[in-house]
Amino acid sequence: MAQPGRVLPLEGRPLSLSERARVALGGEGVSVAASTHPGIHASRRVVEEIVARGEVIYGISTGFGKLADVHIPPEKCEELQVNLVRSHSCGIGRQLSGPEVSAMMLIRANVLTLGYSGIRLEGIELLVALPSHGCGPMGPERGRDGSR
């Protein structure tokens, strides 16, 4: 768990190896810098407007990969996103250590603070809160698509 008082604010800037190590090894907590909130909120509004207008946008109102030309009706868009997470929730190989998984979560959260994904701020905050409390997903060495 992170030591009280030490917090690394994520701003989307490159993180040094020492910063990654301090967080991954539990010596430092993480927060989402307030300066990133406007961009995150603006990106989320774009996604919500697209869904409200019923526009066809890859991965938001369509399937993925070979199903990219399959339109998903608005009432099924939330189910689509849940199913995407489920489809990526498996893997094989040795289980990565807690610090390895924490480092990956840190890097992903940092990129999300750039505000280009459409994720809600609460999603990023949850992603950074889990390792700070000694929690996180199991991380297999190889993802469901065979990647490392």
PDB file of C-alpha atoms in Angstrom:
ATOM      1  CA  MET A   1       0.000   0.000   0.000  1.00  0.00           C
ATOM      2  CA  ALA A   2       1.050   3.569  -0.631  1.00  0.00           C
ATOM      3  CA  GLN A   3       2.621   5.513   2.200  1.00  0.00           C
ATOM      4  CA  PRO A   4       0.463   8.392   3.459  1.00  0.00           C
ATOM      5  CA  GLY A   5       1.383  11.787   2.063  1.00  0.00           C
ATOM      6  CA  ARG A   6       3.238  10.711  -1.082  1.00  0.00           C
ATOM      7  CA  VAL A   7       1.074  11.233  -4.160  1.00  0.00           C
ATOM      8  CA  LEU A   8       2.083  11.347  -7.815  1.00  0.00           C
ATOM      9  CA  PRO A   9      -0.310  13.530  -9.863  1.00  0.00           C
ATOM     10  CA  LEU A  10      -0.960  12.044 -13.307  1.00  0.00           C
ATOM     11  CA  GLU A  11      -0.910  14.592 -16.111  1.00  0.00           C
ATOM     12  CA  GLY A  12      -0.256  12.494 -19.196  1.00  0.00           C
ATOM     13  CA  ARG A  13       3.443  13.388 -19.221  1.00  0.00           C
ATOM     14  CA  PRO A  14       6.091  10.675 -19.497  1.00  0.00           C
ATOM     15  CA  LEU A  15       6.731   8.998 -16.146  1.00  0.00           C
ATOM     16  CA  SER A  16      10.278   8.250 -15.068  1.00  0.00           C
ATOM     17  CA  LEU A  17      11.308   4.744 -14.118  1.00  0.00           C
ATOM     18  CA  SER A  18      11.754   5.862 -10.518  1.00  0.00           C
ATOM     19  CA  GLU A  19       8.211   7.298 -10.435  1.00  0.00           C
ATOM     20  CA  ARG A  20       6.814   4.056 -11.848  1.00  0.00           C
ATOM     21  CA  ALA A  21       8.799   2.028  -9.333  1.00  0.00           C
ATOM     22  CA  ARG A  22       7.722   4.137  -6.346  1.00  0.00           C
ATOM     23  CA  VAL A  23       4.074   3.671  -7.260  1.00  0.00           C
ATOM     24  CA  ALA A  24       4.312   0.016  -8.304  1.00  0.00           C
ATOM     25  CA  LEU A  25       6.203  -0.977  -5.174  1.00  0.00           C
ATOM     26  CA  GLY A  26       3.662   0.770  -2.951  1.00  0.00           C
ATOM     27  CA  GLY A  27       5.647   3.759  -1.762  1.00  0.00           C
ATOM     28  CA  GLU A  28       3.616   6.429  -3.487  1.00  0.00           C
ATOM     29  CA  GLY A  29      -0.054   7.011  -4.182  1.00  0.00           C
ATOM     30  CA  VAL A  30      -1.513   8.422  -7.377  1.00  0.00           C
ATOM     31  CA  SER A  31      -4.057  11.115  -8.185  1.00  0.00           C
ATOM     32  CA  VAL A  32      -5.532  12.495 -11.377  1.00  0.00           C
ATOM     33  CA  ALA A  33      -4.228  16.067 -11.715  1.00  0.00           C
ATOM     34  CA  ALA A  34      -7.005  18.659 -11.680  1.00  0.00           C
ATOM     35  CA  SER A  35      -5.476  20.236 -14.793  1.00  0.00           C
ATOM     36  CA  THR A  36      -6.506  17.128 -16.782  1.00  0.00           C
ATOM     37  CA  HIS A  37     -10.176  17.185 -15.757  1.00  0.00           C
ATOM     38  CA  PRO A  38     -11.442  19.642 -18.426  1.00  0.00           C
ATOM     39  CA  GLY A  39      -9.991  17.553 -21.273  1.00  0.00           C
ATOM     40  CA  ILE A  40     -11.303  14.307 -19.802  1.00  0.00           C
ATOM     41  CA  HIS A  41     -14.793  15.792 -19.366  1.00  0.00           C
ATOM     42  CA  ALA A  42     -14.777  17.308 -22.868  1.00  0.00           C
ATOM     43  CA  SER A  43     -13.820  13.984 -24.438  1.00  0.00           C
ATOM     44  CA  ARG A  44     -16.562  12.212 -22.485  1.00  0.00           C
ATOM     45  CA  ARG A  45     -19.135  14.776 -23.656  1.00  0.00           C
ATOM     46  CA  VAL A  46     -18.185  14.015 -27.275  1.00  0.00           C
ATOM     47  CA  VAL A  47     -18.891  10.324 -26.698  1.00  0.00           C
ATOM     48  CA  GLU A  48     -22.209  11.063 -24.990  1.00  0.00           C
ATOM     49  CA  GLU A  49     -23.263  13.385 -27.838  1.00  0.00           C
ATOM     50  CA  ILE A  50     -22.379  10.759 -30.445  1.00  0.00           C
ATOM     51  CA  VAL A  51     -24.468   8.165 -28.636  1.00  0.00           C
ATOM     52  CA  ALA A  52     -27.366  10.622 -28.161  1.00  0.00           C
ATOM     53  CA  ARG A  53     -27.414  11.438 -31.898  1.00  0.00           C
ATOM     54  CA  GLY A  54     -27.302   7.757 -32.798  1.00  0.00           C
ATOM     55  CA  GLU A  55     -24.218   8.225 -34.968  1.00  0.00           C
ATOM     56  CA  VAL A  56     -22.302   5.216 -36.207  1.00  0.00           C
ATOM     57  CA  ILE A  57     -18.825   5.364 -34.659  1.00  0.00           C
ATOM     58  CA  TYR A  58     -16.426   2.409 -34.515  1.00  0.00           C
ATOM     59  CA  GLY A  59     -16.433   0.725 -31.112  1.00  0.00           C
ATOM     60  CA  ILE A  60     -19.079   3.014 -29.679  1.00  0.00           C
ATOM     61  CA  SER A  61     -22.037   2.170 -31.859  1.00  0.00           C
ATOM     62  CA  THR A  62     -20.510  -0.633 -33.934  1.00  0.00           C
ATOM     63  CA  GLY A  63     -18.910  -3.951 -33.221  1.00  0.00           C
ATOM     64  CA  PHE A  64     -15.149  -4.409 -33.221  1.00  0.00           C
ATOM     65  CA  GLY A  65     -12.759  -5.919 -35.767  1.00  0.00           C
ATOM     66  CA  LYS A  66     -14.638  -8.020 -38.313  1.00  0.00           C
ATOM     67  CA  LEU A  67     -17.908  -6.774 -36.787  1.00  0.00           C
ATOM     68  CA  ALA A  68     -17.067  -3.112 -37.431  1.00  0.00           C
ATOM     69  CA  ASP A  69     -19.881  -2.862 -39.983  1.00  0.00           C
ATOM     70  CA  VAL A  70     -22.494  -4.144 -37.512  1.00  0.00           C
ATOM     71  CA  HIS A  71     -24.471  -1.228 -36.084  1.00  0.00           C
ATOM     72  CA  ILE A  72     -25.322  -1.511 -32.387  1.00  0.00           C
ATOM     73  CA  PRO A  73     -28.595   0.157 -31.366  1.00  0.00           C
ATOM     74  CA  PRO A  74     -28.299   2.830 -28.644  1.00  0.00           C
ATOM     75  CA  GLU A  75     -30.018   0.681 -26.034  1.00  0.00           C
ATOM     76  CA  LYS A  76     -27.311  -1.991 -26.518  1.00  0.00           C
ATOM     77  CA  CYS A  77     -24.223   0.296 -26.441  1.00  0.00           C
ATOM     78  CA  GLU A  78     -23.641  -0.186 -22.717  1.00  0.00           C
ATOM     79  CA  GLU A  79     -23.869  -3.958 -23.146  1.00  0.00           C
ATOM     80  CA  LEU A  80     -21.346  -3.704 -26.003  1.00  0.00           C
ATOM     81  CA  GLN A  81     -18.818  -2.014 -23.718  1.00  0.00           C
ATOM     82  CA  VAL A  82     -19.355  -4.584 -20.935  1.00  0.00           C
ATOM     83  CA  ASN A  83     -18.866  -7.389 -23.455  1.00  0.00           C
ATOM     84  CA  LEU A  84     -15.666  -5.757 -24.722  1.00  0.00           C
ATOM     85  CA  VAL A  85     -14.230  -5.778 -21.211  1.00  0.00           C
ATOM     86  CA  ARG A  86     -15.317  -9.389 -20.763  1.00  0.00           C
ATOM     87  CA  SER A  87     -13.731 -10.441 -24.050  1.00  0.00           C
ATOM     88  CA  HIS A  88     -10.401  -9.001 -22.903  1.00  0.00           C
ATOM     89  CA  SER A  89     -10.602 -10.470 -19.401  1.00  0.00           C
ATOM     90  CA  CYS A  90      -8.719 -13.667 -20.018  1.00  0.00           C
ATOM     91  CA  GLY A  91      -5.197 -14.735 -20.755  1.00  0.00           C
ATOM     92  CA  ILE A  92      -2.617 -17.435 -20.233  1.00  0.00           C
ATOM     93  CA  GLY A  93       0.834 -17.838 -18.769  1.00  0.00           C
ATOM     94  CA  ARG A  94       2.312 -17.019 -15.425  1.00  0.00           C
ATOM     95  CA  GLN A  95       0.516 -14.484 -13.279  1.00  0.00           C
ATOM     96  CA  LEU A  96       2.319 -11.169 -13.178  1.00  0.00           C
ATOM     97  CA  SER A  97       3.319  -9.857  -9.779  1.00  0.00           C
ATOM     98  CA  GLY A  98       1.337  -7.169  -7.989  1.00  0.00           C
ATOM     99  CA  PRO A  99       3.978  -4.517  -8.752  1.00  0.00           C
ATOM    100  CA  GLU A 100       3.983  -5.478 -12.452  1.00  0.00           C
ATOM    101  CA  VAL A 101       0.202  -5.153 -12.655  1.00  0.00           C
ATOM    102  CA  SER A 102       0.292  -1.893 -10.679  1.00  0.00           C
ATOM    103  CA  ALA A 103       2.879  -0.458 -13.082  1.00  0.00           C
ATOM    104  CA  MET A 104       0.695  -1.358 -16.079  1.00  0.00           C
ATOM    105  CA  MET A 105      -2.367   0.194 -14.440  1.00  0.00           C
ATOM    106  CA  LEU A 106      -0.361   3.339 -13.692  1.00  0.00           C
ATOM    107  CA  ILE A 107       0.816   3.652 -17.287  1.00  0.00           C
ATOM    108  CA  ARG A 108      -2.712   3.112 -18.647  1.00  0.00           C
ATOM    109  CA  ALA A 109      -4.227   5.643 -16.231  1.00  0.00           C
ATOM    110  CA  ASN A 110      -1.556   8.185 -17.144  1.00  0.00           C
ATOM    111  CA  VAL A 111      -2.349   7.867 -20.854  1.00  0.00           C
ATOM    112  CA  LEU A 112      -6.078   8.185 -20.147  1.00  0.00           C
ATOM    113  CA  THR A 113      -5.479  11.555 -18.446  1.00  0.00           C
ATOM    114  CA  LEU A 114      -4.627  12.974 -21.875  1.00  0.00           C
ATOM    115  CA  GLY A 115      -8.383  13.142 -22.481  1.00  0.00           C
ATOM    116  CA  TYR A 116      -8.620  11.397 -25.850  1.00  0.00           C
ATOM    117  CA  SER A 117     -10.427   8.190 -24.893  1.00  0.00           C
ATOM    118  CA  GLY A 118     -13.885   9.325 -23.820  1.00  0.00           C
ATOM    119  CA  ILE A 119     -13.565   7.556 -20.465  1.00  0.00           C
ATOM    120  CA  ARG A 120     -15.251   9.165 -17.477  1.00  0.00           C
ATOM    121  CA  LEU A 121     -13.029  10.758 -14.848  1.00  0.00           C
ATOM    122  CA  GLU A 122     -14.441   8.307 -12.300  1.00  0.00           C
ATOM    123  CA  GLY A 123     -13.067   5.410 -14.337  1.00  0.00           C
ATOM    124  CA  ILE A 124      -9.551   6.815 -14.228  1.00  0.00           C
ATOM    125  CA  GLU A 125      -9.868   7.595 -10.523  1.00  0.00           C
ATOM    126  CA  LEU A 126     -10.895   3.994  -9.836  1.00  0.00           C
ATOM    127  CA  LEU A 127      -7.978   2.724 -11.885  1.00  0.00           C
ATOM    128  CA  VAL A 128      -5.511   4.722  -9.778  1.00  0.00           C
ATOM    129  CA  ALA A 129      -7.248   4.004  -6.449  1.00  0.00           C
ATOM    130  CA  LEU A 130      -7.077   0.222  -6.658  1.00  0.00           C
ATOM    131  CA  PRO A 131      -3.279  -0.209  -6.415  1.00  0.00           C
ATOM    132  CA  SER A 132      -3.107   2.498  -3.740  1.00  0.00           C
ATOM    133  CA  HIS A 133      -5.297   0.242  -1.591  1.00  0.00           C
ATOM    134  CA  GLY A 134      -3.401  -2.943  -2.379  1.00  0.00           C
ATOM    135  CA  CYS A 135      -6.029  -4.117  -4.882  1.00  0.00           C
ATOM    136  CA  GLY A 136      -5.836  -4.924  -8.544  1.00  0.00           C
ATOM    137  CA  PRO A 137      -6.720  -7.522 -11.125  1.00  0.00           C
ATOM    138  CA  MET A 138      -4.796 -10.690 -11.759  1.00  0.00           C
ATOM    139  CA  GLY A 139      -2.547 -10.170 -14.739  1.00  0.00           C
ATOM    140  CA  PRO A 140      -1.658 -13.129 -16.913  1.00  0.00           C
ATOM    141  CA  GLU A 141       1.590 -12.943 -18.874  1.00  0.00           C
ATOM    142  CA  ARG A 142      -0.195 -13.190 -22.242  1.00  0.00           C
ATOM    143  CA  GLY A 143      -3.427 -11.451 -23.113  1.00  0.00           C
ATOM    144  CA  ARG A 144      -6.361 -13.063 -24.856  1.00  0.00           C
ATOM    145  CA  ASP A 145      -4.939 -12.096 -28.256  1.00  0.00           C
ATOM    146  CA  GLY A 146      -1.539 -13.639 -27.504  1.00  0.00           C
ATOM    147  CA  SER A 147       0.159 -10.314 -26.809  1.00  0.00           C
ATOM    148  CA  ARG A 148       2.537  -9.730 -23.954  1.00  0.00           C
TER     149      ARG A 148
END
